[in-house]
Structure formats: C-alpha cells, structure tokens
PDB file of C-alpha atoms and ligand atoms in Angstrom:
ATOM      1  CA  MET A  26       4.652  13.345  27.643  1.00  0.00           C
ATOM      2  CA  ASN A  27       4.724  10.285  25.938  1.00  0.00           C
ATOM      3  CA  SER A  28       5.584  10.258  22.262  1.00  0.00           C
ATOM      4  CA  ILE A  29       5.992   7.702  19.104  1.00  0.00           C
ATOM      5  CA  THR A  30       6.541   8.566  15.548  1.00  0.00           C
ATOM      6  CA  VAL A  31       6.746   5.999  13.225  1.00  0.00           C
ATOM      7  CA  THR A  32       7.061   5.649   8.721  1.00  0.00           C
ATOM      8  CA  VAL A  33       4.824   3.484   6.452  1.00  0.00           C
ATOM      9  CA  PRO A  34       5.923   3.362   3.153  1.00  0.00           C
ATOM     10  CA  ALA A  35       3.535   3.542   0.071  1.00  0.00           C
ATOM     11  CA  THR A  36       3.557  -0.209  -1.823  1.00  0.00           C
ATOM     12  CA  THR A  37       1.688  -1.079  -5.194  1.00  0.00           C
ATOM     13  CA  ALA A  38       0.465  -4.336  -4.904  1.00  0.00           C
ATOM     14  CA  ASN A  39      -0.420  -7.315  -7.348  1.00  0.00           C
ATOM     15  CA  LEU A  40       1.900  -6.443  -9.725  1.00  0.00           C
ATOM     16  CA  GLY A  41       0.582  -7.934 -12.835  1.00  0.00           C
ATOM     17  CA  PRO A  42      -0.218 -11.677 -12.139  1.00  0.00           C
ATOM     18  CA  GLY A  43       0.361 -12.018  -8.661  1.00  0.00           C
ATOM     19  CA  PHE A  44      -2.946 -10.647  -7.672  1.00  0.00           C
ATOM     20  CA  ASP A  45      -2.867 -10.370  -3.953  1.00  0.00           C
ATOM     21  CA  CYS A  46      -0.126 -12.040  -2.955  1.00  0.00           C
ATOM     22  CA  LEU A  47       2.459 -10.070  -4.126  1.00  0.00           C
ATOM     23  CA  GLY A  48       3.450  -6.129  -3.051  1.00  0.00           C
ATOM     24  CA  LEU A  49       5.975  -4.202  -3.656  1.00  0.00           C
ATOM     25  CA  ALA A  50       7.326  -0.885  -1.220  1.00  0.00           C
ATOM     26  CA  LEU A  51       7.701   2.317  -3.088  1.00  0.00           C
ATOM     27  CA  GLU A  52      10.000   4.873  -1.309  1.00  0.00           C
ATOM     28  CA  LEU A  53       6.837   7.849  -0.527  1.00  0.00           C
ATOM     29  CA  ARG A  54       6.435   7.586   3.212  1.00  0.00           C
ATOM     30  CA  ASN A  55       3.325   8.343   5.660  1.00  0.00           C
ATOM     31  CA  VAL A  56       4.539   9.764   9.505  1.00  0.00           C
ATOM     32  CA  VAL A  57       2.554   8.607  12.313  1.00  0.00           C
ATOM     33  CA  THR A  58       3.286  10.791  15.334  1.00  0.00           C
ATOM     34  CA  LEU A  59       1.363   9.286  18.420  1.00  0.00           C
ATOM     35  CA  THR A  60       1.734  11.128  21.679  1.00  0.00           C
ATOM     36  CA  ALA A  61      -0.065  10.207  25.075  1.00  0.00           C
ATOM     37  CA  VAL A  62      -0.965  13.085  27.609  1.00  0.00           C
ATOM     38  CA  SER A  63      -0.525  11.268  30.643  1.00  0.00           C
ATOM     39  CA  THR A  64      -1.769  14.358  33.609  1.00  0.00           C
ATOM     40  CA  GLU A  65      -3.852  13.583  35.814  1.00  0.00           C
ATOM     41  CA  THR A  66      -6.420  16.082  34.719  1.00  0.00           C
ATOM     42  CA  ALA A  67      -5.902  14.652  30.838  1.00  0.00           C
ATOM     43  CA  VAL A  68      -8.683  11.999  31.178  1.00  0.00           C
ATOM     44  CA  SER A  69     -10.589  12.156  27.870  1.00  0.00           C
ATOM     45  CA  HIS A  70     -10.921   9.711  25.462  1.00  0.00           C
ATOM     46  CA  THR A  71     -11.212  11.824  22.603  1.00  0.00           C
ATOM     47  CA  PRO A  72      -8.144  11.277  20.656  1.00  0.00           C
ATOM     48  CA  SER A  73      -7.170  15.121  19.063  1.00  0.00           C
ATOM     49  CA  ILE A  74      -6.042  14.200  15.679  1.00  0.00           C
ATOM     50  CA  THR A  75      -4.335  16.494  13.206  1.00  0.00           C
ATOM     51  CA  ILE A  76      -3.777  15.760   9.569  1.00  0.00           C
ATOM     52  CA  GLU A  77      -1.745  17.515   6.817  1.00  0.00           C
ATOM     53  CA  GLY A  78      -0.916  16.863   3.665  1.00  0.00           C
ATOM     54  CA  GLU A  79      -2.568  14.135   1.089  1.00  0.00           C
ATOM     55  CA  GLY A  80      -5.970  13.599   2.281  1.00  0.00           C
ATOM     56  CA  ALA A  81      -5.925  16.497   4.844  1.00  0.00           C
ATOM     57  CA  ASP A  82      -9.156  17.809   3.662  1.00  0.00           C
ATOM     58  CA  LYS A  83     -11.358  13.920   3.801  1.00  0.00           C
ATOM     59  CA  LEU A  84      -9.918  12.066   6.223  1.00  0.00           C
ATOM     60  CA  PRO A  85     -11.656  11.962   9.238  1.00  0.00           C
ATOM     61  CA  ALA A  86     -10.201  13.329  12.758  1.00  0.00           C
ATOM     62  CA  ASP A  87     -12.669  11.242  14.912  1.00  0.00           C
ATOM     63  CA  GLU A  88     -12.887   8.521  16.169  1.00  0.00           C
ATOM     64  CA  SER A  89     -13.402   6.834  12.729  1.00  0.00           C
ATOM     65  CA  ASN A  90     -10.140   7.750  11.211  1.00  0.00           C
ATOM     66  CA  LEU A  91      -8.194   4.949  10.717  1.00  0.00           C
ATOM     67  CA  VAL A  92      -5.102   5.790  12.243  1.00  0.00           C
ATOM     68  CA  TYR A  93      -6.965   6.392  15.804  1.00  0.00           C
ATOM     69  CA  GLN A  94      -8.830   2.667  14.704  1.00  0.00           C
ATOM     70  CA  ALA A  95      -5.691   0.950  15.019  1.00  0.00           C
ATOM     71  CA  ALA A  96      -4.152   2.238  17.734  1.00  0.00           C
ATOM     72  CA  ALA A  97      -7.495   1.931  19.756  1.00  0.00           C
ATOM     73  CA  ARG A  98      -7.507  -1.967  19.112  1.00  0.00           C
ATOM     74  CA  LEU A  99      -4.153  -2.136  19.409  1.00  0.00           C
ATOM     75  CA  PHE A 100      -4.550  -1.141  23.123  1.00  0.00           C
ATOM     76  CA  GLU A 101      -7.990  -2.918  23.813  1.00  0.00           C
ATOM     77  CA  ARG A 102      -6.131  -5.891  22.561  1.00  0.00           C
ATOM     78  CA  VAL A 103      -3.100  -5.446  25.494  1.00  0.00           C
ATOM     79  CA  GLY A 104      -5.108  -3.956  28.286  1.00  0.00           C
ATOM     80  CA  VAL A 105      -3.123  -0.490  28.200  1.00  0.00           C
ATOM     81  CA  ARG A 106      -4.410   2.831  27.100  1.00  0.00           C
ATOM     82  CA  PRO A 107      -3.169   6.290  27.503  1.00  0.00           C
ATOM     83  CA  SER A 108      -5.157   8.869  29.217  1.00  0.00           C
ATOM     84  CA  ALA A 109      -5.650  10.848  26.379  1.00  0.00           C
ATOM     85  CA  LEU A 110      -4.072  10.498  23.141  1.00  0.00           C
ATOM     86  CA  ARG A 111      -2.820  12.693  20.165  1.00  0.00           C
ATOM     87  CA  ILE A 112      -2.725  11.494  16.801  1.00  0.00           C
ATOM     88  CA  HIS A 113      -0.650  13.610  13.739  1.00  0.00           C
ATOM     89  CA  GLN A 114      -0.520  12.291  10.547  1.00  0.00           C
ATOM     90  CA  GLN A 115       1.989  13.794   8.006  1.00  0.00           C
ATOM     91  CA  ASN A 116       0.790  12.027   4.399  1.00  0.00           C
ATOM     92  CA  ARG A 117       2.474  11.759   0.929  1.00  0.00           C
ATOM     93  CA  ILE A 118       0.604   9.090   0.424  1.00  0.00           C
ATOM     94  CA  PRO A 119      -2.631   9.937  -1.953  1.00  0.00           C
ATOM     95  CA  VAL A 120      -6.187   8.648  -0.672  1.00  0.00           C
ATOM     96  CA  GLY A 121      -7.628   5.661  -2.626  1.00  0.00           C
ATOM     97  CA  SER A 122      -4.753   6.044  -5.189  1.00  0.00           C
ATOM     98  CA  GLY A 123      -3.929   2.230  -5.246  1.00  0.00           C
ATOM     99  CA  LEU A 124      -0.947   2.775  -3.131  1.00  0.00           C
ATOM    100  CA  GLY A 125      -2.111   1.146  -0.067  1.00  0.00           C
ATOM    101  CA  SER A 126      -2.389   4.992   2.128  1.00  0.00           C
ATOM    102  CA  SER A 127      -4.762   2.054   3.861  1.00  0.00           C
ATOM    103  CA  ALA A 128      -2.640  -0.655   4.938  1.00  0.00           C
ATOM    104  CA  ALA A 129      -0.233   2.275   6.099  1.00  0.00           C
ATOM    105  CA  ALA A 130      -2.290   3.967   8.324  1.00  0.00           C
ATOM    106  CA  VAL A 131      -3.131   0.586   9.951  1.00  0.00           C
ATOM    107  CA  LEU A 132      -0.122  -0.290  10.666  1.00  0.00           C
ATOM    108  CA  GLY A 133       1.261   2.939  11.597  1.00  0.00           C
ATOM    109  CA  GLY A 134      -1.397   2.809  14.145  1.00  0.00           C
ATOM    110  CA  LEU A 135      -0.569  -0.006  15.170  1.00  0.00           C
ATOM    111  CA  LEU A 136       2.969  -0.183  15.648  1.00  0.00           C
ATOM    112  CA  ALA A 137       3.335   3.379  17.275  1.00  0.00           C
ATOM    113  CA  ALA A 138       0.672   2.762  19.824  1.00  0.00           C
ATOM    114  CA  ASN A 139       2.795  -0.774  20.556  1.00  0.00           C
ATOM    115  CA  ALA A 140       5.504   1.180  21.102  1.00  0.00           C
ATOM    116  CA  LEU A 141       3.950   4.033  22.482  1.00  0.00           C
ATOM    117  CA  VAL A 142       3.204   2.170  25.438  1.00  0.00           C
ATOM    118  CA  ASP A 143       4.967  -1.814  25.213  1.00  0.00           C
ATOM    119  CA  GLY A 144       2.827  -3.721  24.237  1.00  0.00           C
ATOM    120  CA  GLY A 145       5.032  -6.475  23.644  1.00  0.00           C
ATOM    121  CA  LEU A 146       3.285  -7.035  20.569  1.00  0.00           C
ATOM    122  CA  SER A 147       5.705  -9.771  17.948  1.00  0.00           C
ATOM    123  CA  ASP A 148       5.515  -8.844  13.973  1.00  0.00           C
ATOM    124  CA  ALA A 149       3.253 -11.449  13.669  1.00  0.00           C
ATOM    125  CA  ASP A 150       0.611 -10.727  16.300  1.00  0.00           C
ATOM    126  CA  ILE A 151       1.067  -6.740  14.386  1.00  0.00           C
ATOM    127  CA  LEU A 152       0.459  -8.058  10.976  1.00  0.00           C
ATOM    128  CA  GLN A 153      -2.008 -10.302  11.669  1.00  0.00           C
ATOM    129  CA  MET A 154      -4.036  -7.950  13.682  1.00  0.00           C
ATOM    130  CA  ALA A 155      -3.691  -5.348  10.238  1.00  0.00           C
ATOM    131  CA  THR A 156      -4.383  -8.142   7.806  1.00  0.00           C
ATOM    132  CA  GLU A 157      -7.384  -8.313   9.889  1.00  0.00           C
ATOM    133  CA  MET A 158      -8.757  -4.753   9.643  1.00  0.00           C
ATOM    134  CA  GLU A 159      -7.062  -3.566   5.978  1.00  0.00           C
ATOM    135  CA  HIS A 160      -8.276  -7.351   4.171  1.00  0.00           C
ATOM    136  CA  HIS A 161      -5.428  -6.977   1.376  1.00  0.00           C
ATOM    137  CA  PRO A 162      -2.019  -8.334   2.808  1.00  0.00           C
ATOM    138  CA  ASP A 163      -0.330  -7.581  -0.752  1.00  0.00           C
ATOM    139  CA  ASN A 164      -0.124  -4.098   0.548  1.00  0.00           C
ATOM    140  CA  VAL A 165       0.243  -4.907   4.216  1.00  0.00           C
ATOM    141  CA  VAL A 166       3.388  -6.489   3.860  1.00  0.00           C
ATOM    142  CA  PRO A 167       5.301  -5.446   2.327  1.00  0.00           C
ATOM    143  CA  ALA A 168       4.469  -2.388   3.221  1.00  0.00           C
ATOM    144  CA  PHE A 169       6.305  -4.129   7.052  1.00  0.00           C
ATOM    145  CA  TYR A 170       9.005  -5.678   5.777  1.00  0.00           C
ATOM    146  CA  GLY A 171       9.822  -3.112   2.926  1.00  0.00           C
ATOM    147  CA  GLY A 172      10.988  -4.538  -1.738  1.00  0.00           C
ATOM    148  CA  LEU A 173       9.004  -7.283  -2.575  1.00  0.00           C
ATOM    149  CA  THR A 174       7.220  -9.916  -0.384  1.00  0.00           C
ATOM    150  CA  LEU A 175       4.597 -12.779  -1.435  1.00  0.00           C
ATOM    151  CA  ALA A 176       1.951 -13.639   1.202  1.00  0.00           C
ATOM    152  CA  VAL A 177      -0.260 -15.972   0.703  1.00  0.00           C
ATOM    153  CA  ALA A 178      -3.190 -16.604   3.657  1.00  0.00           C
ATOM    154  CA  GLY A 179      -3.048 -20.840   4.398  1.00  0.00           C
ATOM    155  CA  GLU A 180      -6.296 -22.716   4.508  1.00  0.00           C
ATOM    156  CA  ASP A 181      -6.398 -21.993   8.244  1.00  0.00           C
ATOM    157  CA  GLY A 182      -6.005 -18.260   7.765  1.00  0.00           C
ATOM    158  CA  ARG A 183      -2.481 -17.697   8.965  1.00  0.00           C
ATOM    159  CA  LEU A 184      -0.132 -15.355   6.586  1.00  0.00           C
ATOM    160  CA  HIS A 185       2.544 -17.401   4.338  1.00  0.00           C
ATOM    161  CA  ILE A 186       5.246 -14.396   4.106  1.00  0.00           C
ATOM    162  CA  GLU A 187       8.126 -14.498   2.319  1.00  0.00           C
ATOM    163  CA  GLN A 188      10.473 -11.371   1.985  1.00  0.00           C
ATOM    164  CA  LEU A 189      11.842 -11.715  -2.691  1.00  0.00           C
ATOM    165  CA  PRO A 190      14.976 -10.445  -3.472  1.00  0.00           C
ATOM    166  CA  ILE A 191      14.388  -7.497  -5.547  1.00  0.00           C
ATOM    167  CA  SER A 192      16.856  -5.436  -8.038  1.00  0.00           C
ATOM    168  CA  PRO A 193      17.403  -1.768  -7.174  1.00  0.00           C
ATOM    169  CA  MET A 194      14.784   0.063  -9.635  1.00  0.00           C
ATOM    170  CA  LYS A 195      12.407   3.285  -9.829  1.00  0.00           C
ATOM    171  CA  VAL A 196       8.877   3.024 -10.738  1.00  0.00           C
ATOM    172  CA  VAL A 197       7.044   5.913 -12.016  1.00  0.00           C
ATOM    173  CA  ILE A 198       2.881   6.298 -10.981  1.00  0.00           C
ATOM    174  CA  VAL A 199       0.589   8.033 -12.222  1.00  0.00           C
ATOM    175  CA  LEU A 200      -2.460   8.354 -10.464  1.00  0.00           C
ATOM    176  CA  PRO A 201      -5.499  10.017 -12.427  1.00  0.00           C
ATOM    177  CA  ASP A 202      -8.066  11.768 -10.532  1.00  0.00           C
ATOM    178  CA  PHE A 203     -10.873   9.418 -10.742  1.00  0.00           C
ATOM    179  CA  ASP A 204     -12.291   8.109  -7.742  1.00  0.00           C
ATOM    180  CA  LEU A 205     -12.442   4.281  -8.399  1.00  0.00           C
ATOM    181  CA  PRO A 206     -13.158   2.505  -4.272  1.00  0.00           C
ATOM    182  CA  THR A 207     -11.497  -0.759  -3.998  1.00  0.00           C
ATOM    183  CA  ALA A 208     -14.862  -2.549  -3.454  1.00  0.00           C
ATOM    184  CA  GLU A 209     -15.991  -1.245  -6.515  1.00  0.00           C
ATOM    185  CA  ALA A 210     -13.179  -2.745  -8.714  1.00  0.00           C
ATOM    186  CA  ARG A 211     -12.972  -5.783  -6.812  1.00  0.00           C
ATOM    187  CA  ALA A 212     -16.867  -6.292  -7.681  1.00  0.00           C
ATOM    188  CA  ALA A 213     -15.844  -5.791 -10.673  1.00  0.00           C
ATOM    189  CA  LEU A 214     -14.128  -9.127 -11.383  1.00  0.00           C
ATOM    190  CA  PRO A 215     -15.521 -12.690 -12.035  1.00  0.00           C
ATOM    191  CA  THR A 216     -16.059 -15.490  -9.215  1.00  0.00           C
ATOM    192  CA  GLN A 217     -14.790 -17.813 -11.302  1.00  0.00           C
ATOM    193  CA  ALA A 218     -12.234 -17.541 -13.477  1.00  0.00           C
ATOM    194  CA  PRO A 219     -11.223 -19.918 -16.992  1.00  0.00           C
ATOM    195  CA  LEU A 220      -8.779 -22.113 -16.133  1.00  0.00           C
ATOM    196  CA  ALA A 221      -6.313 -20.920 -19.155  1.00  0.00           C
ATOM    197  CA  ASP A 222      -6.845 -17.344 -17.684  1.00  0.00           C
ATOM    198  CA  ALA A 223      -5.425 -18.861 -14.356  1.00  0.00           C
ATOM    199  CA  VAL A 224      -2.488 -20.672 -16.120  1.00  0.00           C
ATOM    200  CA  PHE A 225      -1.325 -17.867 -18.051  1.00  0.00           C
ATOM    201  CA  ASN A 226      -1.026 -16.003 -13.923  1.00  0.00           C
ATOM    202  CA  ILE A 227       0.252 -18.802 -12.197  1.00  0.00           C
ATOM    203  CA  GLY A 228       2.944 -19.002 -14.966  1.00  0.00           C
ATOM    204  CA  ARG A 229       3.532 -15.154 -15.033  1.00  0.00           C
ATOM    205  CA  ALA A 230       3.622 -15.163 -11.425  1.00  0.00           C
ATOM    206  CA  GLY A 231       7.040 -17.038 -11.313  1.00  0.00           C
ATOM    207  CA  LEU A 232       8.223 -15.263 -14.636  1.00  0.00           C
ATOM    208  CA  VAL A 233       7.605 -11.268 -12.930  1.00  0.00           C
ATOM    209  CA  VAL A 234       9.135 -12.776  -9.108  1.00  0.00           C
ATOM    210  CA  ARG A 235      12.458 -13.996 -11.031  1.00  0.00           C
ATOM    211  CA  ALA A 236      12.595 -10.822 -13.225  1.00  0.00           C
ATOM    212  CA  LEU A 237      12.079  -8.308 -10.485  1.00  0.00           C
ATOM    213  CA  ALA A 238      14.994 -10.098  -8.860  1.00  0.00           C
ATOM    214  CA  ARG A 239      17.285 -10.356 -11.814  1.00  0.00           C
ATOM    215  CA  GLY A 240      16.432  -6.619 -12.959  1.00  0.00           C
ATOM    216  CA  ASP A 241      15.773  -8.556 -16.567  1.00  0.00           C
ATOM    217  CA  TRP A 242      13.611  -5.922 -19.035  1.00  0.00           C
ATOM    218  CA  PRO A 243      12.778  -7.613 -21.958  1.00  0.00           C
ATOM    219  CA  ALA A 244      11.879 -10.238 -19.266  1.00  0.00           C
ATOM    220  CA  LEU A 245       9.763  -8.144 -17.131  1.00  0.00           C
ATOM    221  CA  GLY A 246       7.151  -7.028 -19.965  1.00  0.00           C
ATOM    222  CA  PRO A 247       6.173  -9.812 -20.761  1.00  0.00           C
ATOM    223  CA  ALA A 248       6.225 -11.383 -17.156  1.00  0.00           C
ATOM    224  CA  MET A 249       3.853  -8.992 -15.856  1.00  0.00           C
ATOM    225  CA  GLN A 250       1.087  -9.522 -17.739  1.00  0.00           C
ATOM    226  CA  ASP A 251      -2.479 -10.940 -16.365  1.00  0.00           C
ATOM    227  CA  LYS A 252      -5.459 -12.696 -17.376  1.00  0.00           C
ATOM    228  CA  LEU A 253      -7.649 -12.400 -13.771  1.00  0.00           C
ATOM    229  CA  HIS A 254      -8.127  -8.764 -12.365  1.00  0.00           C
ATOM    230  CA  GLN A 255      -6.509  -5.739 -14.862  1.00  0.00           C
ATOM    231  CA  PRO A 256      -8.524  -6.735 -18.103  1.00  0.00           C
ATOM    232  CA  TYR A 257     -11.799  -6.129 -15.372  1.00  0.00           C
ATOM    233  CA  ARG A 258     -10.713  -2.948 -13.517  1.00  0.00           C
ATOM    234  CA  ILE A 259      -8.542  -1.336 -16.717  1.00  0.00           C
ATOM    235  CA  PRO A 260     -12.325  -0.178 -18.503  1.00  0.00           C
ATOM    236  CA  LEU A 261     -13.337   1.310 -15.417  1.00  0.00           C
ATOM    237  CA  ILE A 262     -11.161   3.909 -15.538  1.00  0.00           C
ATOM    238  CA  PRO A 263     -11.418   6.703 -18.864  1.00  0.00           C
ATOM    239  CA  GLY A 264      -7.564   6.391 -20.179  1.00  0.00           C
ATOM    240  CA  MET A 265      -6.356   3.472 -19.134  1.00  0.00           C
ATOM    241  CA  ALA A 266      -6.011   1.594 -22.122  1.00  0.00           C
ATOM    242  CA  ALA A 267      -4.549   3.857 -23.600  1.00  0.00           C
ATOM    243  CA  ALA A 268      -2.089   5.191 -20.510  1.00  0.00           C
ATOM    244  CA  PHE A 269      -0.125   1.689 -20.988  1.00  0.00           C
ATOM    245  CA  ALA A 270       0.181   1.770 -24.034  1.00  0.00           C
ATOM    246  CA  ALA A 271       2.146   4.947 -24.092  1.00  0.00           C
ATOM    247  CA  ALA A 272       4.334   3.924 -21.301  1.00  0.00           C
ATOM    248  CA  GLU A 273       5.168   0.980 -23.575  1.00  0.00           C
ATOM    249  CA  THR A 274       5.666   3.528 -26.424  1.00  0.00           C
ATOM    250  CA  ALA A 275       7.507   6.144 -24.513  1.00  0.00           C
ATOM    251  CA  GLY A 276       9.932   2.829 -23.217  1.00  0.00           C
ATOM    252  CA  ALA A 277       8.359   1.094 -19.936  1.00  0.00           C
ATOM    253  CA  ALA A 278       9.341  -2.050 -20.028  1.00  0.00           C
ATOM    254  CA  ALA A 279       6.673  -3.524 -18.314  1.00  0.00           C
ATOM    255  CA  VAL A 280       3.023  -1.736 -16.915  1.00  0.00           C
ATOM    256  CA  ALA A 281       0.576  -2.546 -13.982  1.00  0.00           C
ATOM    257  CA  LEU A 282      -2.205  -1.805 -12.366  1.00  0.00           C
ATOM    258  CA  SER A 283      -1.068  -0.345  -9.222  1.00  0.00           C
ATOM    259  CA  GLY A 284      -3.283  -2.484  -6.826  1.00  0.00           C
ATOM    260  CA  ALA A 285      -6.681  -2.100  -7.279  1.00  0.00           C
ATOM    261  CA  GLY A 286      -6.012   1.440  -9.020  1.00  0.00           C
ATOM    262  CA  PRO A 287      -6.712   3.469  -9.931  1.00  0.00           C
ATOM    263  CA  SER A 288      -2.994   4.398  -9.987  1.00  0.00           C
ATOM    264  CA  VAL A 289      -0.738   2.851 -13.170  1.00  0.00           C
ATOM    265  CA  ALA A 290       2.783   2.040 -11.886  1.00  0.00           C
ATOM    266  CA  ALA A 291       5.386   2.009 -15.291  1.00  0.00           C
ATOM    267  CA  PHE A 292       8.402   0.143 -14.749  1.00  0.00           C
ATOM    268  CA  ALA A 293      11.979   1.373 -16.932  1.00  0.00           C
ATOM    269  CA  PRO A 294      15.896   1.123 -16.277  1.00  0.00           C
ATOM    270  CA  ASP A 295      15.522   4.974 -17.319  1.00  0.00           C
ATOM    271  CA  ASN A 296      13.178   8.105 -19.049  1.00  0.00           C
ATOM    272  CA  HIS A 297      11.228   7.957 -16.097  1.00  0.00           C
ATOM    273  CA  GLY A 298      10.391  11.917 -16.627  1.00  0.00           C
ATOM    274  CA  ALA A 299       9.165  10.881 -20.234  1.00  0.00           C
ATOM    275  CA  ILE A 300       7.110   7.985 -19.230  1.00  0.00           C
ATOM    276  CA  ALA A 301       5.554   9.747 -16.692  1.00  0.00           C
ATOM    277  CA  GLN A 302       4.488  12.612 -19.227  1.00  0.00           C
ATOM    278  CA  ALA A 303       3.418  10.281 -21.899  1.00  0.00           C
ATOM    279  CA  VAL A 304       0.926   8.697 -19.161  1.00  0.00           C
ATOM    280  CA  MET A 305      -0.076  12.299 -18.062  1.00  0.00           C
ATOM    281  CA  ASP A 306      -0.916  13.238 -21.346  1.00  0.00           C
ATOM    282  CA  ALA A 307      -2.917   9.686 -22.411  1.00  0.00           C
ATOM    283  CA  PHE A 308      -5.109  11.240 -19.245  1.00  0.00           C
ATOM    284  CA  THR A 309      -5.514  14.504 -20.244  1.00  0.00           C
ATOM    285  CA  ALA A 310      -6.938  13.033 -23.507  1.00  0.00           C
ATOM    286  CA  VAL A 311      -9.979  11.856 -22.017  1.00  0.00           C
ATOM    287  CA  GLY A 312     -10.226  14.876 -19.433  1.00  0.00           C
ATOM    288  CA  LEU A 313      -8.909  13.688 -16.634  1.00  0.00           C
ATOM    289  CA  ALA A 314      -5.800  15.886 -14.709  1.00  0.00           C
ATOM    290  CA  SER A 315      -3.351  13.053 -12.745  1.00  0.00           C
ATOM    291  CA  ARG A 316      -0.087  13.478 -10.773  1.00  0.00           C
ATOM    292  CA  ALA A 317       2.991  11.254 -11.343  1.00  0.00           C
ATOM    293  CA  TRP A 318       6.056  10.410  -8.963  1.00  0.00           C
ATOM    294  CA  THR A 319       8.868   8.666  -9.703  1.00  0.00           C
ATOM    295  CA  LEU A 320       9.952   6.432  -6.871  1.00  0.00           C
ATOM    296  CA  PRO A 321      12.624   4.177  -5.764  1.00  0.00           C
ATOM    297  CA  ILE A 322      12.131   1.132  -4.158  1.00  0.00           C
ATOM    298  CA  ALA A 323      11.808   1.237  -0.467  1.00  0.00           C
ATOM    299  CA  GLN A 324      14.201  -1.598   0.549  1.00  0.00           C
ATOM    300  CA  SER A 325      13.166  -0.879   4.474  1.00  0.00           C
ATOM    301  CA  GLY A 326       9.315  -1.446   5.504  1.00  0.00           C
ATOM    302  CA  TRP A 327       8.323   0.871   8.517  1.00  0.00           C
ATOM    303  CA  ALA A 328      10.687   2.564  10.413  1.00  0.00           C
ATOM    304  CA  SER A 329      10.788   4.102  14.276  1.00  0.00           C
ATOM    305  CA  VAL A 330      12.002   7.030  13.652  1.00  0.00           C
ATOM    306  CA  SER A 331      11.673   8.910  16.879  1.00  0.00           C
ATOM    307  CA  SER A 332      10.645   8.020  20.840  1.00  0.00           C
ATOM    308  CA  ARG A 333      10.227  10.657  23.036  1.00  0.00           C
ATOM    309  CA  SER A 334       9.239  10.011  27.004  1.00  0.00           C
TER     310      SER A 334
HETATM  311  N1  HSE B1448      -4.751  -7.385  -4.477  1.00  0.00           N
HETATM  312  C1  HSE B1448      -5.817  -5.972  -4.040  1.00  0.00           C
HETATM  313  C2  HSE B1448      -6.952  -5.986  -5.263  1.00  0.00           C
HETATM  314  C3  HSE B1448      -5.141  -5.067  -3.539  1.00  0.00           C
HETATM  315  O1  HSE B1448      -6.091  -5.542  -6.402  1.00  0.00           O
HETATM  316  O2  HSE B1448      -8.336  -6.146  -4.782  1.00  0.00           O
HETATM  317  C4  HSE B1448      -6.058  -3.702  -2.859  1.00  0.00           C
HETATM  318  O3  HSE B1448      -5.004  -3.118  -2.748  1.00  0.00           O
END
C-alpha cells in the first residue's frame, strides 16, 4: 500500500482591484490523502472516497468528485494508474465560499497523484493542469506557492506568475449562509467596463500590492477599492454593503469580497474579534447566519505531510 498526504491552503482572490490576478493564501488547509491499494485482486477503477469536515454532506463521493477527477487526469497524462485508489479528504475550507475550495481540491488531487505514482510532472505542468480544470489562477497560484501572488495569462495562454512580498497579518473572513455560485457572480459582471473604471483599478492594483508588502494600514483601505466587480456583486448578497460598512466602523483598515463571494475579507492590525462580530451582526440583521475565521496568511503553499509505502 502506497499512500501520500498533502495539504493545500485556502485562498482569497482579487483583493479588491486585482480582479482575476491577485490572490492571497490563508492558513486554513484541506488535507488530501491518496492511497494506492495494489494487491493482485484489487483491480477496480471505482475509487473509494471518504470526506470529513466541510462539504462532507454535499460533496460527491463518486467519479464526479473533484479530487478524484484531478487525480484521474494526472494518471491519464503520465500513463500510470493505481489498480485501486482510496481518497480521503479532511476539509477545512468551506465549499462555495469564495475561499478557493475547488482550487484546493484540484491541486490536492493533482499533487498527491503526481507523488503517488512518481509522475514526474513539473510545477509548471501541475499549475497548467490545475488552471485548465479550475479556471481561476488567482486561487490556484497562491494555493500552490503561499503568500501573495500575481498570475497573468499571456496571449499565448501561458501563465506569468510573480510571488510578491507581504507583511505578516491576520485576515478576518466572514461567510454568510447564502448560496452564490461563482458562475452566477461572474454572470452579473458587465462585458465591458468604462475606461475610467479600468483606470481606477489599474492604479489601485499597484497601490494594494505596495500597501500589503509594507503592512501600510492607512494606505490599504483606499488601495483595496474596486470598480470592476464588487459593485455588481455586492448587491447580490443580502447585507453585504452593510457588512463592509460594519467592518470599517469596527476598525478594519480595508475590506474586500473574497473572490467571487459570498465571503468577505477584512484586513486589520488588531480588533479582529470585534470586526468579525460586527460583520456577523450585519448579516444577522438581514436574517442570515454566518461563520467567521481570523486567519494568518499562509506564507507557504501546498505541502506534502506524509508519504508511506
Ligand atoms: N477572480 C475570480 C472571480 C475568483 O472573482 O470570479 C473566483 O474564485
């Protein structure tokens, strides 16, 4: 029996103005274990999948499971496939939250599978496969490397990746109990943006990178403003506009939708508990339950935590 366990962190994409480019890894990890059961009799292509933690009640445990699909794609690519596969997921990243749970599942499946069969794929190969499957390099890339990253697709489709400096800090995440699929949050966006809105974001994307690197709290608030996606998405989530205001009143230096939402991310040097409570109260006021986390930045990305053969 050969077994590999990897962890992959949560990620918050966009960070306000860096729509589809910037992403930040957070210290909340999913754990994926792949086990190859290679007895002579165990010739089965049906995976055995067990899931505990976040999404255990709603994620599929059949061949449509994302970890399985990623592993299966890798086995096909490298031309090696265990005769029987067990997958165990310990999920801490809430599903459908705007915290990169799909990116974590895809990366977990690819990375564990690559190690399990000595697939020999490079980091670039894995990142390309993950982005093809998941479509959001602003989640995939920070989950892979940790910290703050910039991922820009070239006209030839290849990713240009930069790992950017970031000061240690904690981020308050509040997830309202509201279903907003990423596809729906993307469908709400216009196909064209006014030039003035593009200019608004270009300048702030530069400022936000600099403010995060320096831990410059006064600069971070104005830098994290956005006109390309948040104005269209915030109205889709009950209480979200009030949640932004409540976070700021409670002392947050900057607030952003986490990815496509429905989570909100608040950045502050202190008062994290009070900020989380204020945001949760804003959702309670519109009848939505919510959950909150205060998470340090994950300075390192995915990790292999055990390997047994
Ligand atoms: N940049 C993507 C979006 C992230 O905002 O739609 C999706 O997780």
